[in-house]
Structure formats: structure tokens, C-alpha cells
Coordinates of C-alpha atoms in Angstrom, one line a residue:
M274 CA -8.4 -6.8 21.1
E275 CA -5.4 -7.9 20.3
L276 CA -2.2 -4.6 19.3
R277 CA -0.3 -6.1 17.0
S278 CA -1.7 -4.5 14.0
F279 CA 0.8 -2.0 15.1
P280 CA 3.5 -4.0 14.7
S281 CA 5.9 -0.7 12.7
P282 CA 8.3 0.8 14.8
T283 CA 8.4 -2.6 16.4
L284 CA 10.2 -4.0 13.4
S285 CA 12.1 -1.0 12.2
E286 CA 13.7 -1.3 15.5
H287 CA 14.7 -4.8 15.2
L288 CA 15.9 -3.6 11.7
I289 CA 18.0 -0.8 13.2
S290 CA 18.9 -2.8 15.7
C291 CA 21.3 -5.2 13.1
I292 CA 22.9 -1.7 11.9
V293 CA 23.9 -0.6 15.3
P294 CA 24.6 -2.5 18.2
S295 CA 22.5 -5.7 17.6
Y296 CA 20.6 -7.8 19.9
I297 CA 17.0 -9.1 20.1
K298 CA 14.9 -10.6 22.5
T299 CA 11.9 -12.8 21.1
K300 CA 8.8 -13.2 22.5
N301 CA 5.4 -15.6 21.8
I302 CA 2.8 -12.7 21.5
C303 CA 0.5 -15.6 19.6
K304 CA -1.8 -16.4 22.8
L305 CA -2.9 -13.0 24.5
N306 CA -4.9 -12.0 26.6
F307 CA -6.4 -8.5 27.2
E308 CA -3.6 -7.6 30.0
E309 CA -1.0 -8.6 27.5
K310 CA -2.5 -7.3 24.5
V311 CA -1.2 -4.0 26.2
T312 CA 2.2 -5.3 26.0
A313 CA 2.1 -5.9 22.5
M314 CA 0.9 -2.7 21.4
R315 CA 3.9 -0.9 22.8
R316 CA 5.9 -4.3 21.3
S317 CA 4.0 -3.1 18.0
F318 CA 5.8 0.4 18.3
G319 CA 9.2 0.6 19.7
Q320 CA 10.5 -3.0 19.5
C321 CA 12.8 -2.0 16.1
W322 CA 14.3 0.5 17.3
R323 CA 15.7 -1.3 20.7
L324 CA 19.2 -1.9 19.6
N325 CA 20.7 -3.1 22.7
L326 CA 18.6 -5.9 23.7
R327 CA 19.7 -9.5 24.1
C328 CA 19.2 -12.0 22.2
S329 CA 17.6 -15.7 23.4
A330 CA 18.4 -18.7 20.9
N331 CA 14.8 -19.9 22.7
G332 CA 12.7 -17.4 21.7
D333 CA 9.1 -18.9 20.0
G334 CA 8.0 -16.3 18.0
A335 CA 6.2 -16.6 15.4
S336 CA 5.1 -14.3 12.0
V337 CA 2.3 -14.8 10.0
L338 CA 1.8 -13.8 6.8
A339 CA -1.2 -13.8 3.8
S340 CA -1.4 -14.9 0.9
N341 CA 0.9 -17.5 -0.6
V342 CA 3.1 -16.3 2.2
H343 CA 4.0 -19.2 5.2
V344 CA 4.4 -19.2 8.7
R345 CA 8.0 -19.1 9.1
E346 CA 10.0 -20.6 12.3
Q347 CA 12.0 -17.7 14.1
Q348 CA 16.0 -18.0 13.7
S349 CA 18.0 -17.2 16.3
C350 CA 19.6 -13.7 16.2
S351 CA 23.6 -15.8 16.8
N352 CA 22.9 -17.1 13.3
I353 CA 22.3 -13.6 11.9
P354 CA 25.1 -12.8 8.9
L355 CA 25.4 -9.3 9.8
H356 CA 28.8 -9.0 7.7
D357 CA 27.7 -10.5 4.4
A358 CA 24.3 -8.9 4.3
R359 CA 23.1 -6.1 2.2
I360 CA 19.9 -6.0 2.8
L361 CA 18.0 -6.9 6.5
Y362 CA 14.2 -6.6 6.0
S363 CA 11.3 -7.2 8.3
V364 CA 7.5 -8.0 7.5
A365 CA 4.4 -6.8 9.4
P366 CA 1.2 -7.0 7.6
A367 CA -1.0 -7.0 9.9
M368 CA -3.5 -9.3 9.0
G369 CA -6.7 -8.9 11.0
H370 CA -6.2 -4.6 10.9
N371 CA -8.5 -4.7 6.9
K372 CA -11.9 -2.8 6.1
E373 CA -13.1 -4.2 3.0
Y374 CA -12.9 -1.9 0.4
H375 CA -10.6 0.4 2.6
P376 CA -7.3 1.7 0.2
E377 CA -4.9 0.9 3.0
S378 CA -5.9 -3.5 2.8
N379 CA -4.2 -5.8 4.6
L380 CA -3.1 -7.0 1.1
R381 CA -0.4 -4.0 0.7
V382 CA 2.9 -6.1 2.6
P383 CA 1.5 -9.7 1.3
A384 CA 1.6 -8.1 -2.6
I385 CA 4.9 -6.8 -1.7
V386 CA 6.3 -10.2 -0.2
N387 CA 5.3 -12.0 -3.1
A388 CA 6.6 -10.0 -5.4
L389 CA 9.7 -10.3 -3.2
E390 CA 9.5 -13.9 -3.8
E391 CA 8.9 -13.7 -7.7
F392 CA 11.7 -11.9 -8.8
E393 CA 14.3 -13.4 -6.8
L394 CA 15.2 -11.3 -3.9
T395 CA 14.4 -13.4 -0.7
S396 CA 17.4 -15.0 1.1
K397 CA 16.2 -18.5 -1.1
Y398 CA 17.8 -16.3 -4.3
C399 CA 20.2 -14.1 -2.9
G400 CA 21.5 -15.9 -0.5
L401 CA 23.1 -14.3 2.8
E402 CA 22.7 -11.0 1.0
V403 CA 19.0 -10.1 1.6
F404 CA 17.9 -11.6 5.3
E405 CA 14.4 -11.5 6.6
M406 CA 14.8 -10.5 11.0
Q407 CA 12.0 -12.1 11.9
N408 CA 12.3 -11.9 16.1
F409 CA 10.6 -9.3 17.8
T410 CA 10.6 -7.8 21.3
T411 CA 9.3 -5.2 23.7
A412 CA 9.3 -1.6 23.9
S413 CA 8.3 0.4 26.3
V414 CA 5.2 3.4 26.6
D415 CA 8.4 5.8 27.7
D416 CA 9.8 4.8 23.8
I417 CA 6.1 6.0 22.4
A418 CA 5.7 8.9 24.4
R419 CA 8.8 10.5 23.3
V420 CA 6.3 11.3 20.3
H421 CA 2.7 10.6 21.2
E422 CA 1.1 12.3 24.6
R423 CA 0.5 9.6 26.8
A424 CA -3.6 10.6 27.1
Y425 CA -3.3 9.3 23.5
V426 CA -1.7 6.0 24.4
T427 CA -4.6 5.8 27.1
G428 CA -7.0 6.5 24.9
L429 CA -6.0 4.1 22.8
E430 CA -6.2 1.4 25.1
K431 CA -9.9 1.9 26.0
A432 CA -10.4 2.0 21.9
M433 CA -8.8 -1.2 21.5
S434 CA -11.4 -3.0 24.5
K435 CA -13.8 -1.2 22.8
A436 CA -12.9 -2.9 19.8
S437 CA -12.3 -6.4 20.6
D438 CA -16.0 -6.4 21.7
E439 CA -17.3 -4.6 18.3
G440 CA -14.6 -6.0 15.6
L441 CA -14.1 -2.5 13.9
I442 CA -13.9 1.0 15.4
F443 CA -13.4 4.3 13.7
I444 CA -11.0 6.7 16.0
D445 CA -11.1 9.9 16.0
G446 CA -9.2 11.9 14.2
S447 CA -8.3 13.6 10.3
G448 CA -8.8 10.8 7.7
P449 CA -10.3 7.6 7.8
T450 CA -7.8 5.8 10.7
Y451 CA -9.7 2.6 11.6
A452 CA -8.7 0.0 14.2
T453 CA -9.7 -3.3 14.2
G454 CA -9.1 -6.6 17.0
T455 CA -5.8 -7.5 16.1
V456 CA -4.5 -3.9 16.2
S457 CA -1.3 -4.6 17.2
A458 CA 25.6 -4.1 11.4
S459 CA 26.6 -3.4 13.6
I460 CA 27.9 0.0 14.0
T461 CA 31.3 -0.5 14.0
S462 CA 31.2 -2.7 10.5
P463 CA 32.1 -0.1 7.0
N464 CA 29.7 -1.6 5.2
P465 CA 26.6 -2.0 7.3
P466 CA 23.4 -3.1 5.5
I467 CA 20.3 -1.3 5.0
G468 CA 17.4 -1.8 6.3
F469 CA 13.2 -2.1 5.0
A470 CA 10.5 -2.3 7.3
L471 CA 7.9 -3.8 5.1
I472 CA 4.6 -2.3 7.5
R473 CA 1.0 -1.5 7.8
P474 CA -0.5 0.4 8.8
P475 CA 1.8 4.1 7.7
G476 CA 2.6 6.6 10.3
H477 CA 3.6 10.1 8.8
H478 CA 0.0 11.5 9.3
A479 CA 0.0 10.5 12.8
I480 CA 0.5 13.5 14.7
P481 CA 1.6 13.4 18.9
K482 CA -2.0 14.3 19.8
G483 CA -3.8 11.6 17.8
P484 CA -4.1 9.3 14.3
M485 CA -4.2 10.6 11.4
G486 CA -4.8 9.7 7.8
F487 CA -5.4 6.0 7.6
C488 CA -2.1 6.0 10.6
V489 CA -2.3 5.6 13.7
F490 CA 1.4 6.3 15.5
G491 CA 3.9 8.0 13.6
N492 CA 6.5 4.5 13.0
I493 CA 9.1 6.9 11.5
A494 CA 9.1 9.3 14.9
V495 CA 9.3 6.7 17.5
A496 CA 12.0 5.3 15.6
A497 CA 14.3 8.5 15.2
R498 CA 13.8 9.4 18.7
Y499 CA 14.7 5.7 19.8
A500 CA 17.9 6.2 17.7
Q501 CA 19.1 9.2 19.6
H502 CA 18.1 8.7 23.1
V503 CA 19.3 5.0 22.8
H504 CA 22.2 4.8 20.5
G505 CA 23.4 9.0 20.2
L506 CA 22.6 9.1 16.7
T507 CA 22.1 12.5 17.8
R508 CA 22.0 14.1 14.1
V509 CA 18.6 12.1 12.1
L510 CA 17.7 13.5 8.7
I511 CA 14.3 11.5 7.4
I512 CA 13.2 12.2 3.8
D513 CA 10.0 11.7 3.3
F514 CA 9.0 10.9 -0.4
D515 CA 5.1 10.2 0.3
V516 CA 3.0 12.0 -2.1
H517 CA 1.5 12.7 0.9
H518 CA 3.0 15.2 3.2
G519 CA 4.4 13.4 6.5
N520 CA 2.5 16.4 8.9
G521 CA 3.3 14.0 11.8
T522 CA 7.1 13.6 11.6
C523 CA 7.3 17.4 10.7
D524 CA 5.2 18.6 13.6
A525 CA 6.7 15.6 15.7
F526 CA 10.5 18.4 15.0
Y527 CA 9.4 21.2 13.8
D528 CA 12.0 23.4 16.9
D529 CA 14.3 20.2 16.8
P530 CA 18.0 21.1 15.2
N531 CA 19.2 17.7 15.5
V532 CA 16.3 16.0 13.5
F533 CA 16.3 17.3 9.8
F534 CA 12.9 16.9 8.2
L535 CA 12.8 17.1 4.0
S536 CA 9.2 16.2 2.7
T537 CA 8.9 15.8 -1.6
H538 CA 4.9 15.9 -2.2
Q539 CA 1.9 16.2 -4.7
V540 CA 1.1 20.5 -3.6
G541 CA -2.4 20.8 -2.6
S542 CA -3.0 17.1 -1.7
Y543 CA -3.7 15.5 1.7
P544 CA -3.8 16.9 4.3
G545 CA -3.1 19.9 2.7
T546 CA 0.0 20.9 5.0
G547 CA 3.8 21.1 4.1
K548 CA 3.9 24.5 2.4
I549 CA 7.6 26.0 1.2
E550 CA 7.2 28.4 3.4
Q551 CA 7.0 25.9 6.9
V552 CA 11.0 25.4 7.9
G553 CA 10.7 24.9 11.2
Q554 CA 10.6 27.1 14.1
G555 CA 12.9 28.1 17.1
S556 CA 15.7 25.8 17.5
G557 CA 14.6 24.4 14.5
E558 CA 14.4 26.7 12.3
G559 CA 15.9 25.6 9.4
T560 CA 15.7 21.9 9.6
T561 CA 12.3 21.4 8.2
L562 CA 12.1 22.0 4.8
N563 CA 9.0 21.4 2.1
L564 CA 9.1 21.0 -1.2
P565 CA 5.2 20.6 -2.6
L566 CA 6.0 19.0 -6.5
P567 CA 2.8 20.4 -8.9
G568 CA 0.5 17.6 -10.4
G569 CA 2.0 15.4 -12.9
S570 CA 5.2 15.5 -11.9
G571 CA 7.6 12.6 -12.6
D572 CA 11.5 11.1 -12.8
Y573 CA 12.5 14.4 -14.9
V574 CA 10.6 16.6 -11.5
M575 CA 12.1 13.7 -9.0
R576 CA 15.7 13.4 -10.4
S577 CA 15.8 17.2 -9.7
A578 CA 14.6 17.6 -6.7
F579 CA 17.5 15.0 -5.3
N580 CA 20.1 16.5 -7.3
E581 CA 19.3 20.4 -6.4
V582 CA 17.9 20.1 -3.0
I583 CA 17.7 16.7 -1.0
A584 CA 21.4 15.7 -1.2
P585 CA 22.8 19.2 -0.6
C586 CA 20.9 19.3 2.3
A587 CA 22.3 15.6 3.2
Q588 CA 25.6 17.2 3.0
R589 CA 25.3 19.9 4.8
F590 CA 23.3 19.0 7.5
K591 CA 25.2 15.6 7.9
P592 CA 23.5 13.6 9.8
D593 CA 24.5 10.2 11.7
I594 CA 21.6 8.0 10.4
I595 CA 19.0 8.4 7.6
L596 CA 16.0 7.3 7.9
V597 CA 13.3 7.3 5.2
S598 CA 9.8 7.5 5.2
A599 CA 9.3 5.1 1.7
G600 CA 5.6 6.5 -0.2
Y601 CA 5.0 4.7 -3.4
D602 CA 1.2 6.7 -4.2
A603 CA 3.6 9.1 -6.0
H604 CA 3.2 6.7 -9.0
V605 CA 1.3 7.5 -12.1
L606 CA -1.2 4.0 -11.8
D607 CA -1.3 4.6 -8.0
P608 CA -5.6 5.9 -7.1
L609 CA -4.5 8.2 -4.4
A610 CA -2.6 11.1 -6.2
G611 CA -1.9 12.9 -9.4
L612 CA 1.4 12.5 -9.9
Q613 CA 3.4 10.1 -12.0
F614 CA 6.7 8.7 -10.9
T615 CA 7.4 4.9 -12.1
A616 CA 9.2 2.5 -10.3
G617 CA 12.3 3.9 -12.0
T618 CA 11.5 6.6 -10.3
Y619 CA 12.1 5.0 -6.6
Y620 CA 14.8 2.5 -8.3
M621 CA 16.8 6.1 -8.5
L622 CA 15.9 7.3 -5.0
A623 CA 16.9 3.9 -3.0
S624 CA 20.4 4.3 -5.0
S625 CA 20.5 7.7 -4.4
I626 CA 19.6 7.6 -0.5
K627 CA 21.6 4.5 -0.4
Q628 CA 25.0 6.5 -1.5
L629 CA 24.4 9.4 0.4
A630 CA 23.8 7.4 4.0
K631 CA 27.9 5.2 2.7
E632 CA 28.8 9.0 2.1
L633 CA 27.6 11.2 5.2
C634 CA 26.8 7.8 7.7
K635 CA 28.8 5.3 7.6
G636 CA 25.6 3.9 5.2
R637 CA 23.3 3.8 8.0
C638 CA 20.1 4.0 6.6
V639 CA 16.4 2.8 6.9
F640 CA 13.0 2.8 4.8
F641 CA 9.9 2.9 6.2
L642 CA 6.6 1.4 3.9
E643 CA 3.9 4.8 4.3
G644 CA 1.7 5.0 1.5
G645 CA 0.9 3.0 -1.8
Y646 CA -2.3 1.5 -3.0
N647 CA -2.2 0.3 -6.5
L648 CA -1.3 -3.6 -5.0
Q649 CA 0.8 -4.3 -8.9
S650 CA 2.8 -0.7 -9.1
L651 CA 3.4 -0.8 -5.1
S652 CA 5.0 -4.1 -4.9
H653 CA 6.8 -3.6 -8.1
S654 CA 8.4 -0.3 -6.7
V655 CA 9.5 -2.4 -3.9
V656 CA 10.9 -5.1 -6.0
D657 CA 13.0 -2.4 -7.9
T658 CA 14.1 -0.9 -4.6
F659 CA 15.7 -4.1 -3.5
R660 CA 17.0 -4.3 -6.8
A661 CA 18.4 -0.9 -6.3
F662 CA 19.7 -1.9 -3.0
L663 CA 21.9 -4.7 -4.2
E664 CA 23.0 -3.0 -7.6
Q665 CA 20.5 -5.0 -9.7
P666 CA 19.8 -3.6 -12.9
S667 CA 16.7 -1.8 -12.8
L668 CA 13.3 -3.2 -14.5
A669 CA 11.3 -0.2 -14.6
P670 CA 11.0 -1.1 -18.6
Q671 CA 9.3 -4.0 -17.6
F672 CA 6.9 -2.8 -15.4
D673 CA 5.8 -0.1 -16.9
D674 CA 4.2 1.8 -19.7
P675 CA 5.8 5.3 -20.7
A676 CA 3.4 5.3 -23.4
I677 CA 1.1 6.1 -20.5
L678 CA 3.4 8.9 -19.3
Y679 CA 2.8 12.8 -20.2
E680 CA 4.3 15.6 -20.4
E681 CA 5.8 17.0 -16.8
P682 CA 4.8 20.2 -15.5
L683 CA 8.7 21.3 -15.9
S684 CA 8.4 25.2 -15.5
K685 CA 6.3 25.1 -12.6
A686 CA 8.6 22.3 -10.8
K687 CA 11.4 24.7 -11.6
Q688 CA 9.9 27.3 -10.2
A689 CA 9.5 25.1 -6.9
I690 CA 12.4 24.2 -6.3
Q691 CA 14.3 27.5 -7.3
K692 CA 12.0 28.8 -4.8
I693 CA 13.4 26.4 -1.9
K694 CA 16.9 26.8 -2.7
H695 CA 16.7 30.1 -2.3
L696 CA 14.6 30.0 0.9
H697 CA 17.7 27.5 2.5
S698 CA 20.1 28.8 1.0
L699 CA 21.2 26.3 -1.2

């Protein structure tokens, strides 16, 4: 069984490689025997954060996308225009990781990539301002084991062997999580590019002991640990605006004073965690902040949450880097939740977080794709995110019909915000 459908930390590490000291070593993973599949899994879960790897101009890896996205030739790292790029992004659609009618389908990332092309947000149209990273490298089990138990990694290898025979299996854990046969700028720059890992499956529900809620490994958690251990970016701020609570990420850092985990999510939604009272424990007390938003919350509520909670927390914490679990399932059209964000909400978040990173940590910031299950709203929201990064006007009026929106629960939202401000002395 090929493990290429677990590419997430690999790509994220690769993006950080160009925001922090960057060298990238490519390796072809197209012809894997079973032994090599284990290596591929390791590659998948750490590569994007191996920030100190050497670049090989002889790399011959390939990135395969779906739909009308073609196979692209790899580019030499020596040609990466770090000082010109404003966005660095990587793509891992995990095309073989697919179950018919499952909301976390392999159409998600290709829909985004096609929309970026349609709205002229690729290097074809933006020149050196937007650069797609296409080289991939390996990560050790040690990188993964900083977050996940080694027994889980070993068990997953056995599950992959089973899947190679049966084609598709369900992995034990809470929520419909499945595996398939293909599961697998320098730090001194005054204006480093922002990164976006367009990856699947998502990762913020995966707990240290195993998978959960569509997620197999904690992409952003593995990335955070790598940034700390390899590059000395000790203080990591993780902002999670997925509609669901990032319980796996929360668990990984619940007692860690150097990782501030901040999650906004719909109250009462899956997996039922993320209560306001959960603030961390031990030396990590105070570095977990959960803000459950009432159903129906939209642009106004989220703007208030950012201005009154997210920004003040970030300014007080003073991170070395900001990582973002960018879930787009809080959109009003998304089928799995009941908030009413629009593309404009995500534009605001992207623009505001980028500005925070510029003010607090020299612009070091990477977004990771999490949820988002309506292909249209997902792709349009990522398009507006890219436009925010480039300081182009939002296309939200073109994307979203305000007639479908209804009155937000402002009173309930205000109560939640005031409670969290009191609890965290904001």
C-alpha cells in the first residue's frame, strides 16, 4: 500500500523550509515496494518541516493532481525566488485516498487548484509573486513521534499492509476515518512569503494515540514540534478557525507553555470538545483558548472575536511563528455545520493573520488546509484567502449571495466573547 495519501506534514515542512532556512532534497516516490511504502509514510508526515535539508538539482519527483491539473516537472530549489515570492504553496491531493460519497473526498484539493488557475492566482499569471513548491523529501518516525505514539505509527503500517490487500479499510477511532492503498525565505528576510499547504486528509482531530474525524495524523502539530526542535522557533501560536474544535492539536499541547492553541468553533459541534473552561494544565495553563461560537455566527461575530480575543492573545504571547488550521467548513454553504461565514470572512481572517505575523514574528506564517466540504465555497474561500495574501480586493460579493444569510446571534456571541476575555484576562 502506498502511503502518499498522508502527505500533510511533508508539504507543510517544505513550505516552512522556505520561510525559515531552506534547502530541499527531492526523491522519486512513484515506484514504491512495500518497504519503501514505510519510508513514504515517514516522508508524508514530516517533510514540509525539515527545514534544513539540502537541495538537489537532480531530484526527479513528480506531483500528480486530478481533474484538469496535469503532472508537472519538478523545479530545482536553486531557482526558488524566495525574495520575490509573496505566497509559497504546496499541493498534495491524495487522489488514491478516496471513498465514494465520503465528504472528505479526493475532489477537494483539485477543486481549489482549478479555482486558483481560473482566478489567475498561480505563477502563470502572478509571476514570481506566487510560487508552487513541488519537491518532496523524507521525514523520520522521530518527527512524527514527537506528537503521536510510536505504537500508533507501527499499527498504521500494519493497517496499510491490510489495505493494500483489501483496497479500503476503516481505522479504529472516533469518526469515519479511512485509509486506502495510496495513503501516503529565509529567516533573515524582512518580508518572507506566507505559506499554504493545500493538503488532505485534514489533521486537527487526530489524537496522539490514533486517528479521529477524517484525520489520520496531526499535520499542524507535527509541524509545530519540528519548528521548535529543528529551528528553535520556540513559541508557536496555532490559530484554528475550522468549524470543529481541533481536539487533537489541543491534546498534543495541553500542558505546553510554549505552544498557544486558540480555536474558534461552533458550540456543540463534533467532537464535542473545546469548552471555554479548557485552558490548559500544569505549566501549560493559560495557553489553550477555546471560543465556542453559537450556531448562526457569521462575519460580524468572527470579526469581533478576532479583534477582541485572537489579536490580543497573539500580541501577549509574542510567537516566533504562527501556524493556522485553515478549515473552510464554517461557510454558510458547508453541509457539515451551522455557522454562516462567507468568503469575505476568510478574506478578513487571512489578511488579519498575515498582518499579525508581520507585526509579531517577522511575517513567519503557514496555513494548513483542514475542513471544507462544499467544493464551491471551499475553492472560492481559498481564492479569497490568496487574494488577501496578495492584498488584492476580495471577490466575496461575486462569490456569495447575501440573501441567504440570516441574523447573527449577537447577544449570545457577545456573552461568549466577554466570558473568554474575563477567563484569560484580556
